[in-house]
Amino acid sequence: MTGGNGRKPEQQERIGVYVCHCGSNIAGVVDVQQVAEWAASRLKHRGVVVARDYKFMCSSLGQELVERDIKELGLTRVVVAACSPHLHEKTFRTACARAGLNPFLMEMVSIREQVSWVHTDKEIATLKAQAVVSGGVERVLHHVALEPLRVPIHPATLVVGGGIAGIQAALEIADAGFHVYLVEREPSIGGHMAQFDKTFPTLDCAACILTPRMVQAWGHPNITLLTWSEVEKVEGYVGSFNVTIRRRARKIKEELCTGCGICQEKCPKKVVDTIYEAGLGYRKAVYTPFAQAVPKFPVMDVENCIYFQKGTCKACEKFCPTNAIDFKQDDVVMQVEVGNIILATGYEIFDARKVSNYGYGRLANVFTSLEMERLTNAAGPTNGRIVLRDGKTVPESVGVIHCVGSRDRNFNNYCSVICCMQSLKFAHLVHERTGARVYNFYIDMRTPFKDYDEFYQRVMEEGTLFVRGKVAEVTDAARLPGEEGKLIIQVEDTLAGKQRRIPVDMVILSVGLEPRPDANEVAKRFGISCSVNGWFIEKHPKLDPVATMTEGIYIAGCAQGPKDIPATVSQGAAAAARVLGKIQQKEMALEPVRASVVEEQCSGCRICNGLCPFNAITFHEDRMVSEINPALCQGCGTCVAACPAGAIVGTVFSNEQVLAQIDGLMLLNLEESLGTPS
Amino acid sequence: MSEYLLYPGCSMESSAKAYYDSLMKVAEPLGLHLKEIEDWNCCGATEYLGISLTPAYALISRNLALAARQANGTRTVVAPCSACYLNLAKADYYMREQPRLGHMVNEALAAGDLAYEPGSLDVRHLLDVIVYDIGLDIVKEKVVRPLTGLRVAPYLGCMVPRPDFEHRWSDHEHPVELDQLLKALGAEVIDFPLKTHCCGGHMTQIGPDTAFELIRRLVSSADTYHADLMATLCPMCQLNVDAYQGEMNRHFGTSYHMPVVFFTQLIGLALGLEAKELGFGSEMVSARKALAKIGLEAPEPVAAAPAKAHKAEGLPMPPPLTRRARKGSREGEVKS
Amino acid sequence: MLDVNLERVRAGLRTEEDLSLLHEVSASTAGVSRLEMCIQCGTCGGSCPSAADMDHTPRMLFAMLRAGMREFVLRSNTPWICVSCYHCVVRCPQNVHIADVMYSLKGMAIKAKLYQDSTAPDFSRTFVDMVEDYGRSYEFGLATRHYLKHFPLRLPGMTSMAFGMLTKERMTITPKRIKNIRQLKAILKRAKEVETSNEAGGAR
């Protein structure tokens, strides 16, 4: 019988119906045998030539059932009633393809998540399963054979972020023989790791293991290093992204600069370096952030440069031996074409000023972990001497506070992963360099990975005093003798069960990790999303942590969530491997699930244009119609629903298919003469 | 003129009479129109809450119900007393957070032909209203006798900045509102580390040893910073630190003399009003010496405050965080 | 069980201890207590200005509470030493309504008559009686009754203060009364009835 749209029942199709037991998951509630028999008899007139039930359709034997029937019975359509398509749609599509049937002529309906898992009444569940199968049969009659869209993959790759994750990814791709554009916002690559002194658990020097890689990236024939640069726009889609990069003017002519550093030396304007020195040291208005910077060319900070602000000075120009200073230099905007993009933009630390009971910003000798890294760094503002804020006094007692701004519903709810190990590292360094008494204040000790707990044992052996208790307050208000002039840490020693006041000279706050403040904008620029906490969202947290929902865009490192250096490097390598795999295939098959505009019906209202989350719709002014780019379209269906003229159709979810499925669900397709649907 | 419903609280009529008197005197010059809630009852302070849940909140909510009935255009209840403020604010907040409590309380109120819809009134503290509604610019304009040379320790006590469900204050531990107000009056404000620490509350009646210790900490810290007096906004804090200072001194063998006055009294002085009509003289620890400082043309040199770590040399300090206190400043997360 | 004198058997804390205690306390707390979210970090115990005088730190009290140690919890002086300064509440990383749980425990201790020192409960009771009679607090009556009963030795030292308060008009000898005290009494009477049925439901 006909329902809306005047479609005709297809008598020529030969449909195979397969009902899965899924062990007892489905069969325990639904009488699967009954459903198969029902389909075979009651839907025969709709084209069902065979209906089987089987214990585990997704097993090889199950799939072979389908394949054999396609070959031997000449099936033209397949309906599988089992679990959710999210799990095995691909399995059965591939099985059909193997047997020579176009994979999109298979429809999978869920009688597990939508029937056996949500009902307890077996009779009703069986009836519902029948209806669901009937819906699937009606729908599949309207399926069309589809071919995936094949797009070429440009062999070049864009890596955004020059920290250890980005450097790792870039080197791996470049070593494999393909070109990489490595874009970094700061004047030098290296990221946060370049700020550290020693890294846990091995205590090797961060710069010593990082700088060789940085130099490699600089010299590599396959890497174009673009520092002091930012990505402004991304257009296109996987395999052919068109990226606009702004190379900010350094005001230094790179071809003439030798990196001698005289300009830096002679520059009279000193500024607090809030980025590399974490606010603890100074730099000049023309500067390289650190001695081993890659590239070696300095940059000019025009907001602080005396010439740009007042028109005088120009000391750097005067003294530069190769005339490399160019005040008139402009930004250069360039465009590159790449096939894939890896985002490795890293993290920011939590702003400890927000925790006012710890006194950071008010009490001089309270430091953050990043400030401490700079203190311990041999190339830092104190040449590696651990001293108080006066720059001179060596502390005799130090308190290290874990979980600052993390695991706290008042700030960030999550655990920042690295702070316990970092705090232990600080304890070790303080012992080593000052012989001071060290207290570590923790709630739980999180040292899960290789050699981590052994490091904890080592720090215990060195004599660090551990107090289990989240510090309540750091204050300078003395209450008892011996507290004057000190910072007093007030905490409950939960293991001893008493409140303690512990006077120390110096307090180090192990602050948590946060996403970059502009993470949301960056995500939008690249067409991906951020989680509630602001980290880039991965395709699947367990099974696919470096891919995103947007094809061709990958994420690596702390931009995806807090992690230590080993995990960061692993993710950088993983992203590189994924990209290399794509490049090797030279082209990619995109799922043909997408929408298209029926031009004759399009009125040019443009409602769909702004709704597309993937910016896939363009408007043709000359013809006054909208067009959907099939490569960018992800088949979400938003435009299909929004079009007031119904001028947009979706493959694999056309109006005919959906309406037919509804008719089938309501059992309108059964023979009238048999009376009310059973 | 800004109009508000005033909930004075029992202390304003007795032990904190100076607060009431000075408030009444400065309200008009500041443009604060206060209408007292008719026949308000005691909020129960911290006593009733420890007996039983529904009666405690019903006692408080009778006031909210009366205020709502009287409202007539304004929806803000101002409470100058910290405990009253917290009780009223908590009652409204918890009834919203836990509808069951709202139902129970309204069931009780119905027995008196009253009802209160949680969320229909805003409960705010007097300091909040002066700083954010009237505004410090207006206050500065009206100052005729700046309190130059007077070293004041701003003391907010614990119940106003905490728990602060509606995010009205800049910080829970070191809020800047009272500091800024006192600076607007021309006073020299010390960076008082215990500005939101507890005075002991009713422990003076129940566990005096605990209370005396808490009072001692406050007075000793203010003294270390050479404050001339402490300015507070809570009747309980004023009573404890003022009236019990003598007993505290005897208990510890100390001899502190730290006057504690209400911030509205200082506003009054800065506006040019007479000390007597602002309730000065009713404090147990006399503020006479401190007051003498403001009458002088050239105030006498003050002894140096205790040296804090020099910020000029050595390693740079991080800049102060610009704090904004407004409802929802924590991006909508309700702190339960 | 084997034939053994159970009173002589040395065992640790038995698991049949009163696990409904947590539920009961939550039911009689204003707002959502979130006691089950406590991670025992100790911020509350570290923040408490009067912790030195408590039998158990707030954190320890909650640990005992969650273990169902009813007698220990209700006999503890901790809720009575709590000054309601709310430091713990704003710092707690799990947003537990600590100070309000303390109020509930006070009420439960009074009902179970398990408090050790009667000074605090008596004070509250006296205060509450005054408020229920007059609708306003009556400090003079409260102070005299309370000190006579609990701190008679302080009275001589306090006469100068009392005298000062009276002459400076900061204390009145006669109580004030609200007009519609009947309305208040009616409300409180019904409130007590509502509370009783709430507790009966909460204990399940």
PDB file of N, CA and C in Angstrom, chain B residues 140-168:
ATOM      1  N   LYS B 140      32.864  59.537  47.980  1.00  0.00           N
ATOM      2  CA  LYS B 140      34.026  60.452  47.982  1.00  0.00           C
ATOM      3  C   LYS B 140      33.578  61.902  47.870  1.00  0.00           C
ATOM      4  N   GLU B 141      32.582  62.124  47.038  1.00  0.00           N
ATOM      5  CA  GLU B 141      32.071  63.490  46.848  1.00  0.00           C
ATOM      6  C   GLU B 141      31.615  64.105  48.160  1.00  0.00           C
ATOM      7  N   LYS B 142      30.970  63.263  48.992  1.00  0.00           N
ATOM      8  CA  LYS B 142      30.361  63.802  50.211  1.00  0.00           C
ATOM      9  C   LYS B 142      31.345  63.971  51.358  1.00  0.00           C
ATOM     10  N   VAL B 143      32.581  63.496  51.159  1.00  0.00           N
ATOM     11  CA  VAL B 143      33.538  63.575  52.270  1.00  0.00           C
ATOM     12  C   VAL B 143      33.978  65.014  52.467  1.00  0.00           C
ATOM     13  N   VAL B 144      33.785  65.557  53.677  1.00  0.00           N
ATOM     14  CA  VAL B 144      34.254  66.919  53.967  1.00  0.00           C
ATOM     15  C   VAL B 144      35.406  66.902  54.965  1.00  0.00           C
ATOM     16  N   ARG B 145      35.492  65.845  55.735  1.00  0.00           N
ATOM     17  CA  ARG B 145      36.571  65.753  56.707  1.00  0.00           C
ATOM     18  C   ARG B 145      37.293  64.436  56.470  1.00  0.00           C
ATOM     19  N   PRO B 146      38.219  64.392  55.483  1.00  0.00           N
ATOM     20  CA  PRO B 146      38.902  63.112  55.203  1.00  0.00           C
ATOM     21  C   PRO B 146      39.662  62.621  56.426  1.00  0.00           C
ATOM     22  N   LEU B 147      39.652  61.335  56.643  1.00  0.00           N
ATOM     23  CA  LEU B 147      40.259  60.739  57.840  1.00  0.00           C
ATOM     24  C   LEU B 147      41.760  60.548  57.656  1.00  0.00           C
ATOM     25  N   THR B 148      42.408  61.607  57.175  1.00  0.00           N
ATOM     26  CA  THR B 148      43.833  61.503  56.852  1.00  0.00           C
ATOM     27  C   THR B 148      44.661  61.165  58.077  1.00  0.00           C
ATOM     28  N   GLY B 149      45.512  60.213  57.925  1.00  0.00           N
ATOM     29  CA  GLY B 149      46.424  59.868  59.006  1.00  0.00           C
ATOM     30  C   GLY B 149      45.858  58.830  59.960  1.00  0.00           C
ATOM     31  N   LEU B 150      44.586  58.502  59.799  1.00  0.00           N
ATOM     32  CA  LEU B 150      44.010  57.493  60.699  1.00  0.00           C
ATOM     33  C   LEU B 150      44.302  56.109  60.127  1.00  0.00           C
ATOM     34  N   ARG B 151      45.009  55.283  60.888  1.00  0.00           N
ATOM     35  CA  ARG B 151      45.332  53.940  60.411  1.00  0.00           C
ATOM     36  C   ARG B 151      44.230  52.984  60.859  1.00  0.00           C
ATOM     37  N   VAL B 152      43.534  52.463  59.851  1.00  0.00           N
ATOM     38  CA  VAL B 152      42.381  51.614  60.170  1.00  0.00           C
ATOM     39  C   VAL B 152      42.627  50.179  59.709  1.00  0.00           C
ATOM     40  N   ALA B 153      42.259  49.230  60.571  1.00  0.00           N
ATOM     41  CA  ALA B 153      42.299  47.824  60.174  1.00  0.00           C
ATOM     42  C   ALA B 153      40.889  47.420  59.770  1.00  0.00           C
ATOM     43  N   PRO B 154      40.667  47.132  58.495  1.00  0.00           N
ATOM     44  CA  PRO B 154      39.311  46.763  58.080  1.00  0.00           C
ATOM     45  C   PRO B 154      39.005  45.343  58.549  1.00  0.00           C
ATOM     46  N   TYR B 155      37.896  45.191  59.281  1.00  0.00           N
ATOM     47  CA  TYR B 155      37.594  43.872  59.814  1.00  0.00           C
ATOM     48  C   TYR B 155      36.168  43.493  59.409  1.00  0.00           C
ATOM     49  N   LEU B 156      36.069  42.535  58.496  1.00  0.00           N
ATOM     50  CA  LEU B 156      34.744  42.156  58.011  1.00  0.00           C
ATOM     51  C   LEU B 156      34.119  41.010  58.786  1.00  0.00           C
ATOM     52  N   GLY B 157      34.957  40.259  59.504  1.00  0.00           N
ATOM     53  CA  GLY B 157      34.378  39.088  60.150  1.00  0.00           C
ATOM     54  C   GLY B 157      34.099  38.008  59.116  1.00  0.00           C
ATOM     55  N   CYS B 158      33.515  36.900  59.581  1.00  0.00           N
ATOM     56  CA  CYS B 158      33.433  35.726  58.712  1.00  0.00           C
ATOM     57  C   CYS B 158      32.127  35.568  57.962  1.00  0.00           C
ATOM     58  N   MET B 159      31.016  36.060  58.517  1.00  0.00           N
ATOM     59  CA  MET B 159      29.734  35.693  57.923  1.00  0.00           C
ATOM     60  C   MET B 159      29.320  36.536  56.742  1.00  0.00           C
ATOM     61  N   VAL B 160      29.990  37.615  56.498  1.00  0.00           N
ATOM     62  CA  VAL B 160      29.595  38.435  55.358  1.00  0.00           C
ATOM     63  C   VAL B 160      30.280  37.937  54.080  1.00  0.00           C
ATOM     64  N   PRO B 161      31.635  37.824  54.069  1.00  0.00           N
ATOM     65  CA  PRO B 161      32.252  37.367  52.820  1.00  0.00           C
ATOM     66  C   PRO B 161      32.050  35.878  52.549  1.00  0.00           C
ATOM     67  N   ARG B 162      31.590  35.113  53.549  1.00  0.00           N
ATOM     68  CA  ARG B 162      31.375  33.684  53.342  1.00  0.00           C
ATOM     69  C   ARG B 162      29.997  33.310  53.819  1.00  0.00           C
ATOM     70  N   PRO B 163      29.342  32.300  53.276  1.00  0.00           N
ATOM     71  CA  PRO B 163      29.731  31.565  52.084  1.00  0.00           C
ATOM     72  C   PRO B 163      29.456  32.272  50.770  1.00  0.00           C
ATOM     73  N   ASP B 164      28.741  33.362  50.808  1.00  0.00           N
ATOM     74  CA  ASP B 164      28.564  34.181  49.606  1.00  0.00           C
ATOM     75  C   ASP B 164      28.050  33.391  48.399  1.00  0.00           C
ATOM     76  N   PHE B 165      26.878  32.792  48.576  1.00  0.00           N
ATOM     77  CA  PHE B 165      26.308  31.986  47.508  1.00  0.00           C
ATOM     78  C   PHE B 165      26.042  32.787  46.246  1.00  0.00           C
ATOM     79  N   GLU B 166      25.716  34.058  46.416  1.00  0.00           N
ATOM     80  CA  GLU B 166      25.340  34.852  45.242  1.00  0.00           C
ATOM     81  C   GLU B 166      26.514  35.607  44.634  1.00  0.00           C
ATOM     82  N   HIS B 167      27.725  35.307  45.059  1.00  0.00           N
ATOM     83  CA  HIS B 167      28.934  35.928  44.477  1.00  0.00           C
ATOM     84  C   HIS B 167      28.870  37.438  44.502  1.00  0.00           C
ATOM     85  N   ARG B 168      28.586  38.006  45.673  1.00  0.00           N
ATOM     86  CA  ARG B 168      28.495  39.460  45.727  1.00  0.00           C
ATOM     87  C   ARG B 168      29.809  40.108  46.115  1.00  0.00           C
TER      88      ARG B 168
END
